PDB file of C-alpha atoms in Angstrom:
ATOM      1  CA  UNK A   1     -97.114 -40.247  60.433  1.00 45.00           C
ATOM      2  CA  UNK A   2     -92.970 -40.775  60.414  1.00 48.00           C
ATOM      3  CA  UNK A   3     -91.521 -38.576  60.647  1.00 51.00           C
ATOM      4  CA  UNK A   4     -89.595 -39.957  56.831  1.00 50.00           C
ATOM      5  CA  UNK A   5     -93.420 -38.424  55.431  1.00 55.00           C
ATOM      6  CA  UNK A   6     -92.803 -35.310  56.613  1.00 63.00           C
ATOM      7  CA  UNK A   7     -91.371 -32.622  53.722  1.00 72.00           C
ATOM      8  CA  UNK A   8     -91.189 -29.055  56.463  1.00 81.00           C
ATOM      9  CA  UNK A   9     -87.728 -29.518  58.175  1.00 86.00           C
ATOM     10  CA  UNK A  10     -86.580 -26.128  57.136  1.00 90.00           C
ATOM     11  CA  UNK A  11     -87.595 -22.621  55.378  1.00 89.00           C
ATOM     12  CA  UNK A  12     -87.170 -23.951  51.689  1.00 90.00           C
ATOM     13  CA  UNK A  13     -89.221 -26.661  52.366  1.00 90.00           C
ATOM     14  CA  UNK A  14     -92.238 -24.604  53.608  1.00 93.00           C
ATOM     15  CA  UNK A  15     -92.314 -22.381  50.688  1.00 93.00           C
ATOM     16  CA  UNK A  16     -91.683 -25.489  48.912  1.00 92.00           C
ATOM     17  CA  UNK A  17     -94.835 -26.969  49.948  1.00 93.00           C
ATOM     18  CA  UNK A  18     -96.654 -23.113  50.082  1.00 94.00           C
ATOM     19  CA  UNK A  19     -96.136 -23.430  46.413  1.00 94.00           C
ATOM     20  CA  UNK A  20     -98.212 -26.201  45.884  1.00 94.00           C
ATOM     21  CA  UNK A  21    -101.232 -24.298  46.875  1.00 96.00           C
ATOM     22  CA  UNK A  22    -101.095 -22.757  43.618  1.00 95.00           C
ATOM     23  CA  UNK A  23    -101.435 -24.593  39.885  1.00 91.00           C
ATOM     24  CA  UNK A  24     -98.374 -24.301  38.677  1.00 88.00           C
ATOM     25  CA  UNK A  25     -96.893 -21.708  36.222  1.00 89.00           C
ATOM     26  CA  UNK A  26     -94.930 -23.203  33.565  1.00 85.00           C
ATOM     27  CA  UNK A  27     -97.963 -24.886  31.717  1.00 88.00           C
ATOM     28  CA  UNK A  28    -100.065 -21.746  31.035  1.00 88.00           C
ATOM     29  CA  UNK A  29     -96.818 -19.681  30.197  1.00 88.00           C
ATOM     30  CA  UNK A  30     -95.765 -21.960  27.600  1.00 88.00           C
ATOM     31  CA  UNK A  31     -99.265 -22.110  26.289  1.00 89.00           C
ATOM     32  CA  UNK A  32     -99.299 -17.974  26.184  1.00 86.00           C
ATOM     33  CA  UNK A  33     -95.367 -18.817  23.898  1.00 87.00           C
ATOM     34  CA  UNK A  34     -96.526 -21.276  21.809  1.00 87.00           C
ATOM     35  CA  UNK A  35     -98.381 -19.308  19.153  1.00 81.00           C
ATOM     36  CA  UNK A  36     -95.683 -17.246  17.668  1.00 81.00           C
ATOM     37  CA  UNK A  37     -98.760 -15.197  15.168  1.00 76.00           C
ATOM     38  CA  UNK A  38    -100.768 -14.384  17.944  1.00 63.00           C
ATOM     39  CA  UNK A  39    -100.810 -13.027  21.378  1.00 54.00           C
ATOM     40  CA  UNK A  40     -97.318 -11.944  22.412  1.00 66.00           C
ATOM     41  CA  UNK A  41     -95.639 -10.476  18.545  1.00 63.00           C
ATOM     42  CA  UNK A  42     -96.876  -7.489  19.142  1.00 62.00           C
ATOM     43  CA  UNK A  43     -94.604  -6.263  22.032  1.00 68.00           C
ATOM     44  CA  UNK A  44     -92.380 -10.272  21.556  1.00 80.00           C
ATOM     45  CA  UNK A  45     -88.869  -7.560  19.927  1.00 85.00           C
ATOM     46  CA  UNK A  46     -90.519  -4.195  22.068  1.00 95.00           C
ATOM     47  CA  UNK A  47     -87.945  -3.167  25.692  1.00 97.00           C
ATOM     48  CA  UNK A  48     -89.595  -1.570  27.714  1.00 97.00           C
ATOM     49  CA  UNK A  49     -90.246   1.993  28.640  1.00 98.00           C
ATOM     50  CA  UNK A  50     -89.137   2.373  31.616  1.00 98.00           C
ATOM     51  CA  UNK A  51     -86.146  -0.001  31.229  1.00 98.00           C
ATOM     52  CA  UNK A  52     -84.918   1.901  28.231  1.00 98.00           C
ATOM     53  CA  UNK A  53     -84.487   5.083  29.729  1.00 98.00           C
ATOM     54  CA  UNK A  54     -82.785   4.031  32.401  1.00 98.00           C
ATOM     55  CA  UNK A  55     -80.497   2.254  30.056  1.00 98.00           C
ATOM     56  CA  UNK A  56     -80.078   5.909  27.771  1.00 97.00           C
ATOM     57  CA  UNK A  57     -79.866   8.388  31.425  1.00 97.00           C
ATOM     58  CA  UNK A  58     -78.358   6.694  34.441  1.00 97.00           C
ATOM     59  CA  UNK A  59     -77.205   3.020  34.228  1.00 98.00           C
ATOM     60  CA  UNK A  60     -73.924   2.099  32.483  1.00 96.00           C
ATOM     61  CA  UNK A  61     -73.247  -1.312  30.808  1.00 98.00           C
ATOM     62  CA  UNK A  62     -72.283  -3.989  32.826  1.00 98.00           C
ATOM     63  CA  UNK A  63     -73.772  -7.553  34.214  1.00 98.00           C
ATOM     64  CA  UNK A  64     -77.194  -7.956  33.955  1.00 98.00           C
ATOM     65  CA  UNK A  65     -80.122 -10.379  34.518  1.00 98.00           C
ATOM     66  CA  UNK A  66     -83.127 -10.551  33.063  1.00 98.00           C
ATOM     67  CA  UNK A  67     -85.859 -11.715  35.311  1.00 98.00           C
ATOM     68  CA  UNK A  68     -89.280 -13.764  33.587  1.00 97.00           C
ATOM     69  CA  UNK A  69     -87.678 -13.346  29.971  1.00 97.00           C
ATOM     70  CA  UNK A  70     -89.609 -14.458  28.296  1.00 94.00           C
ATOM     71  CA  UNK A  71     -89.382 -14.569  24.575  1.00 94.00           C
ATOM     72  CA  UNK A  72     -86.421 -11.867  25.210  1.00 96.00           C
ATOM     73  CA  UNK A  73     -86.791  -8.599  24.102  1.00 96.00           C
ATOM     74  CA  UNK A  74     -85.957  -7.038  26.887  1.00 98.00           C
ATOM     75  CA  UNK A  75     -82.813  -9.364  26.887  1.00 98.00           C
ATOM     76  CA  UNK A  76     -81.915  -8.576  23.668  1.00 97.00           C
ATOM     77  CA  UNK A  77     -81.693  -4.116  23.965  1.00 98.00           C
ATOM     78  CA  UNK A  78     -79.737  -4.521  26.972  1.00 98.00           C
ATOM     79  CA  UNK A  79     -76.713  -7.173  25.356  1.00 98.00           C
ATOM     80  CA  UNK A  80     -76.943  -4.296  21.804  1.00 97.00           C
ATOM     81  CA  UNK A  81     -76.053  -1.522  24.273  1.00 98.00           C
ATOM     82  CA  UNK A  82     -73.528  -3.096  25.708  1.00 98.00           C
ATOM     83  CA  UNK A  83     -74.540  -5.620  28.665  1.00 98.00           C
ATOM     84  CA  UNK A  84     -73.394  -9.046  29.402  1.00 97.00           C
ATOM     85  CA  UNK A  85     -76.513 -10.774  29.605  1.00 98.00           C
ATOM     86  CA  UNK A  86     -77.864 -13.703  31.608  1.00 98.00           C
ATOM     87  CA  UNK A  87     -81.947 -14.179  30.902  1.00 98.00           C
ATOM     88  CA  UNK A  88     -83.742 -16.949  32.948  1.00 98.00           C
ATOM     89  CA  UNK A  89     -87.928 -17.953  32.271  1.00 97.00           C
ATOM     90  CA  UNK A  90     -90.005 -21.199  33.769  1.00 95.00           C
ATOM     91  CA  UNK A  91     -91.174 -21.721  29.775  1.00 95.00           C
ATOM     92  CA  UNK A  92     -89.592 -23.845  27.487  1.00 95.00           C
ATOM     93  CA  UNK A  93     -91.265 -22.563  24.841  1.00 94.00           C
ATOM     94  CA  UNK A  94     -90.192 -18.954  25.677  1.00 94.00           C
ATOM     95  CA  UNK A  95     -86.139 -20.100  26.244  1.00 96.00           C
ATOM     96  CA  UNK A  96     -86.488 -21.555  23.060  1.00 95.00           C
ATOM     97  CA  UNK A  97     -87.610 -18.688  20.773  1.00 94.00           C
ATOM     98  CA  UNK A  98     -85.730 -16.640  22.505  1.00 95.00           C
ATOM     99  CA  UNK A  99     -83.203 -18.934  22.256  1.00 96.00           C
ATOM    100  CA  UNK A 100     -83.152 -18.629  18.224  1.00 94.00           C
ATOM    101  CA  UNK A 101     -83.270 -15.021  18.057  1.00 93.00           C
ATOM    102  CA  UNK A 102     -80.376 -13.902  20.019  1.00 95.00           C
ATOM    103  CA  UNK A 103     -78.311 -17.570  20.341  1.00 94.00           C
ATOM    104  CA  UNK A 104     -75.478 -14.931  21.676  1.00 93.00           C
ATOM    105  CA  UNK A 105     -77.044 -14.647  25.412  1.00 96.00           C
ATOM    106  CA  UNK A 106     -77.018 -16.918  27.872  1.00 97.00           C
ATOM    107  CA  UNK A 107     -80.673 -17.760  28.774  1.00 98.00           C
ATOM    108  CA  UNK A 108     -81.305 -20.548  31.367  1.00 97.00           C
ATOM    109  CA  UNK A 109     -84.832 -22.203  31.570  1.00 97.00           C
ATOM    110  CA  UNK A 110     -85.886 -23.375  35.234  1.00 96.00           C
ATOM    111  CA  UNK A 111     -86.771 -21.340  38.610  1.00 96.00           C
ATOM    112  CA  UNK A 112     -84.594 -18.232  39.276  1.00 97.00           C
ATOM    113  CA  UNK A 113     -84.691 -19.265  42.852  1.00 96.00           C
ATOM    114  CA  UNK A 114     -82.735 -22.428  42.224  1.00 94.00           C
ATOM    115  CA  UNK A 115     -81.120 -21.691  39.482  1.00 95.00           C
ATOM    116  CA  UNK A 116     -76.900 -21.571  39.526  1.00 93.00           C
ATOM    117  CA  UNK A 117     -76.707 -17.997  38.148  1.00 94.00           C
ATOM    118  CA  UNK A 118     -73.695 -16.632  38.272  1.00 86.00           C
ATOM    119  CA  UNK A 119     -73.572 -13.025  39.987  1.00 87.00           C
ATOM    120  CA  UNK A 120     -73.192 -10.376  41.068  1.00 97.00           C
ATOM    121  CA  UNK A 121     -75.261  -8.880  38.564  1.00 98.00           C
ATOM    122  CA  UNK A 122     -75.195  -4.478  38.225  1.00 98.00           C
ATOM    123  CA  UNK A 123     -78.232  -4.479  36.360  1.00 98.00           C
ATOM    124  CA  UNK A 124     -81.190  -7.092  37.312  1.00 98.00           C
ATOM    125  CA  UNK A 125     -84.175  -6.253  35.595  1.00 98.00           C
ATOM    126  CA  UNK A 126     -87.975  -8.089  36.139  1.00 98.00           C
ATOM    127  CA  UNK A 127     -91.216  -7.538  33.728  1.00 97.00           C
ATOM    128  CA  UNK A 128     -93.668  -9.359  35.279  1.00 95.00           C
ATOM    129  CA  UNK A 129     -92.186 -11.531  37.182  1.00 97.00           C
ATOM    130  CA  UNK A 130     -92.839 -10.063  40.270  1.00 98.00           C
ATOM    131  CA  UNK A 131     -96.524 -10.076  40.308  1.00 98.00           C
ATOM    132  CA  UNK A 132     -96.226 -13.283  39.541  1.00 97.00           C
ATOM    133  CA  UNK A 133     -94.765 -14.897  42.286  1.00 98.00           C
ATOM    134  CA  UNK A 134     -97.303 -15.826  45.251  1.00 98.00           C
ATOM    135  CA  UNK A 135     -96.802 -13.693  48.596  1.00 98.00           C
ATOM    136  CA  UNK A 136     -94.494 -16.130  50.356  1.00 97.00           C
ATOM    137  CA  UNK A 137     -92.029 -16.451  47.479  1.00 98.00           C
ATOM    138  CA  UNK A 138     -91.867 -12.382  48.115  1.00 98.00           C
ATOM    139  CA  UNK A 139     -89.020 -13.462  50.333  1.00 96.00           C
ATOM    140  CA  UNK A 140     -87.243 -15.584  48.084  1.00 97.00           C
ATOM    141  CA  UNK A 141     -87.268 -12.668  45.175  1.00 98.00           C
ATOM    142  CA  UNK A 142     -85.582 -10.524  48.184  1.00 98.00           C
ATOM    143  CA  UNK A 143     -83.215 -12.471  48.999  1.00 97.00           C
ATOM    144  CA  UNK A 144     -81.821 -13.270  45.649  1.00 98.00           C
ATOM    145  CA  UNK A 145     -82.206  -9.213  44.663  1.00 98.00           C
ATOM    146  CA  UNK A 146     -79.556  -9.254  48.226  1.00 97.00           C
ATOM    147  CA  UNK A 147     -77.640 -11.672  47.072  1.00 96.00           C
ATOM    148  CA  UNK A 148     -76.555 -11.096  43.530  1.00 98.00           C
ATOM    149  CA  UNK A 149     -77.269  -7.397  43.185  1.00 98.00           C
ATOM    150  CA  UNK A 150     -73.524  -5.531  43.514  1.00 98.00           C
ATOM    151  CA  UNK A 151     -73.699  -2.641  45.519  1.00 97.00           C
ATOM    152  CA  UNK A 152     -74.245   0.249  43.726  1.00 98.00           C
ATOM    153  CA  UNK A 153     -76.110  -2.352  41.714  1.00 98.00           C
ATOM    154  CA  UNK A 154     -79.546  -1.482  40.362  1.00 98.00           C
ATOM    155  CA  UNK A 155     -83.334  -3.678  40.136  1.00 98.00           C
ATOM    156  CA  UNK A 156     -85.714  -2.373  37.481  1.00 98.00           C
ATOM    157  CA  UNK A 157     -89.314  -3.512  37.696  1.00 98.00           C
ATOM    158  CA  UNK A 158     -92.028  -3.526  36.373  1.00 98.00           C
ATOM    159  CA  UNK A 159     -95.212  -4.718  38.161  1.00 98.00           C
ATOM    160  CA  UNK A 160     -99.751  -4.538  38.065  1.00 98.00           C
ATOM    161  CA  UNK A 161    -100.299  -1.022  39.762  1.00 98.00           C
ATOM    162  CA  UNK A 162    -103.195  -1.698  42.437  1.00 97.00           C
ATOM    163  CA  UNK A 163    -105.635   1.327  41.112  1.00 96.00           C
ATOM    164  CA  UNK A 164    -105.245   1.589  37.544  1.00 95.00           C
ATOM    165  CA  UNK A 165    -107.963  -0.383  35.465  1.00 93.00           C
ATOM    166  CA  UNK A 166    -107.283  -3.939  33.989  1.00 91.00           C
ATOM    167  CA  UNK A 167    -104.443  -4.408  36.398  1.00 95.00           C
ATOM    168  CA  UNK A 168    -104.384  -7.644  39.056  1.00 96.00           C
ATOM    169  CA  UNK A 169    -105.975  -8.380  41.873  1.00 97.00           C
ATOM    170  CA  UNK A 170    -105.754  -6.193  45.864  1.00 97.00           C
ATOM    171  CA  UNK A 171    -107.195  -9.024  47.604  1.00 97.00           C
ATOM    172  CA  UNK A 172    -105.069 -10.016  51.221  1.00 97.00           C
ATOM    173  CA  UNK A 173    -102.875 -12.744  51.406  1.00 97.00           C
ATOM    174  CA  UNK A 174    -104.602 -14.617  52.807  1.00 97.00           C
ATOM    175  CA  UNK A 175    -107.235 -14.695  50.526  1.00 97.00           C
ATOM    176  CA  UNK A 176    -105.416 -16.205  48.460  1.00 97.00           C
ATOM    177  CA  UNK A 177    -104.271 -19.451  49.799  1.00 97.00           C
ATOM    178  CA  UNK A 178    -108.181 -19.574  50.818  1.00 97.00           C
ATOM    179  CA  UNK A 179    -109.082 -19.482  46.831  1.00 96.00           C
ATOM    180  CA  UNK A 180    -105.448 -21.339  45.687  1.00 96.00           C
ATOM    181  CA  UNK A 181    -105.855 -18.776  43.004  1.00 96.00           C
ATOM    182  CA  UNK A 182    -103.422 -15.838  42.092  1.00 96.00           C
ATOM    183  CA  UNK A 183    -106.036 -14.010  39.780  1.00 95.00           C
ATOM    184  CA  UNK A 184    -104.001 -13.515  37.485  1.00 94.00           C
ATOM    185  CA  UNK A 185    -101.376 -11.218  39.615  1.00 97.00           C
ATOM    186  CA  UNK A 186    -100.963  -9.196  42.153  1.00 98.00           C
ATOM    187  CA  UNK A 187    -100.905  -5.731  42.225  1.00 98.00           C
ATOM    188  CA  UNK A 188     -98.905  -3.426  44.420  1.00 98.00           C
ATOM    189  CA  UNK A 189     -98.947   0.421  45.864  1.00 98.00           C
ATOM    190  CA  UNK A 190     -96.180   2.334  45.523  1.00 98.00           C
ATOM    191  CA  UNK A 191     -95.759   2.204  49.320  1.00 98.00           C
ATOM    192  CA  UNK A 192     -95.963  -1.609  49.263  1.00 98.00           C
ATOM    193  CA  UNK A 193     -92.706  -1.386  46.961  1.00 98.00           C
ATOM    194  CA  UNK A 194     -90.902   0.656  48.972  1.00 98.00           C
ATOM    195  CA  UNK A 195     -91.712  -1.575  52.164  1.00 98.00           C
ATOM    196  CA  UNK A 196     -90.722  -4.570  50.570  1.00 98.00           C
ATOM    197  CA  UNK A 197     -87.585  -3.210  48.940  1.00 98.00           C
ATOM    198  CA  UNK A 198     -86.680  -1.290  52.332  1.00 98.00           C
ATOM    199  CA  UNK A 199     -83.039  -2.882  51.956  1.00 97.00           C
ATOM    200  CA  UNK A 200     -82.955  -0.739  48.930  1.00 98.00           C
ATOM    201  CA  UNK A 201     -82.931   3.046  47.722  1.00 98.00           C
ATOM    202  CA  UNK A 202     -86.197   3.703  45.223  1.00 98.00           C
ATOM    203  CA  UNK A 203     -85.141   6.031  42.773  1.00 98.00           C
ATOM    204  CA  UNK A 204     -88.484   6.356  41.067  1.00 98.00           C
ATOM    205  CA  UNK A 205     -91.416   4.638  41.508  1.00 98.00           C
ATOM    206  CA  UNK A 206     -94.129   5.981  38.990  1.00 98.00           C
ATOM    207  CA  UNK A 207     -96.896   4.247  36.505  1.00 97.00           C
ATOM    208  CA  UNK A 208     -95.533   3.026  33.390  1.00 98.00           C
ATOM    209  CA  UNK A 209     -95.955   5.099  29.885  1.00 98.00           C
ATOM    210  CA  UNK A 210     -98.623   4.140  27.596  1.00 97.00           C
ATOM    211  CA  UNK A 211     -97.364   3.653  23.999  1.00 95.00           C
ATOM    212  CA  UNK A 212     -98.870   3.303  21.506  1.00 94.00           C
ATOM    213  CA  UNK A 213     -99.595   0.385  18.579  1.00 89.00           C
ATOM    214  CA  UNK A 214     -96.474   1.712  16.782  1.00 91.00           C
ATOM    215  CA  UNK A 215     -93.827   2.562  18.746  1.00 94.00           C
ATOM    216  CA  UNK A 216     -90.964   0.861  19.109  1.00 94.00           C
ATOM    217  CA  UNK A 217     -91.341   0.174  23.372  1.00 96.00           C
ATOM    218  CA  UNK A 218     -93.929  -1.773  24.896  1.00 95.00           C
ATOM    219  CA  UNK A 219     -95.856   0.253  27.829  1.00 96.00           C
ATOM    220  CA  UNK A 220     -98.944   0.307  29.517  1.00 96.00           C
ATOM    221  CA  UNK A 221    -100.728   2.206  31.697  1.00 96.00           C
ATOM    222  CA  UNK A 222    -101.837   0.212  34.273  1.00 97.00           C
ATOM    223  CA  UNK A 223     -98.293  -1.350  35.420  1.00 98.00           C
ATOM    224  CA  UNK A 224     -96.598   1.111  37.646  1.00 98.00           C
ATOM    225  CA  UNK A 225     -92.352   1.295  36.273  1.00 98.00           C
ATOM    226  CA  UNK A 226     -89.794   1.456  39.045  1.00 98.00           C
ATOM    227  CA  UNK A 227     -86.541   1.308  40.244  1.00 98.00           C
ATOM    228  CA  UNK A 228     -83.874   0.977  43.270  1.00 98.00           C
ATOM    229  CA  UNK A 229     -80.414   1.322  44.178  1.00 98.00           C
ATOM    230  CA  UNK A 230     -78.543  -0.613  46.259  1.00 98.00           C
TER     231      UNK A 230
END
C-alpha cells in the first residue's frame, strides 16, 4: 500500500479514523427531531433547570456558545436573558426547526470541532452533547473549551450520571471500541468530570433536579449538572 492511500498523518487524521468505528450520529438525530408532534416537544421549549439557576444567580450576560443545541431551547433562553448566542448542532432537521423558532440567533449546522466559530465566549453551554461523544473526542472537547472560553468564563453542562437509573453506559473505553457502539451515551462520575476538566475550577457538580411534567424547566435525575470556571 502506497503512502497516498494512508489517511493518518497527524492527530486530526487519527481522530477522524477513530470516528469511523462508530455509526455516524446525524441520521439518528435527524430522525429524532423530524416528528415535532411526538417525542421531543415536551421539552423543546424548556431550558435546563441548572442553566436557569446559573444565569439567575451567578452569570452575567455575555457571549455564549450552545453545543448540541437541538431545536434551540437553551439558546433561546440565553438570548432572552441578554446573551449574544451562537448555537451549533449536527442535525440539519434540528437547526431548521431552531431557525424557525428564533431567526435572530446564529444557529450553525455542523461539527463543533471543525466549525468556524467566532469565539471567545464568556459561557459555553452543553446539554447532552459531551456524553454522546466517543472517548477519543474528549480530547477535541477539552481543546475546544481551551480555545474558545475566555479566562474567567464558565462551562455549564449536563451529562449522564454514573450509577443513576436510566443513565448511560459505564463500560470501559476499550470495550466500546471492541463493540463499535456507544450504547446510547457514556455516564460519568463527578471525579471523572473533575479529571477530564482538570484545567478548569469546578464550581459545582450535582444531580440535576428532576422537574414535574408541568414545570417550565427541564430536569432529569439521571443527569449530572456541572459548572466549571476557567
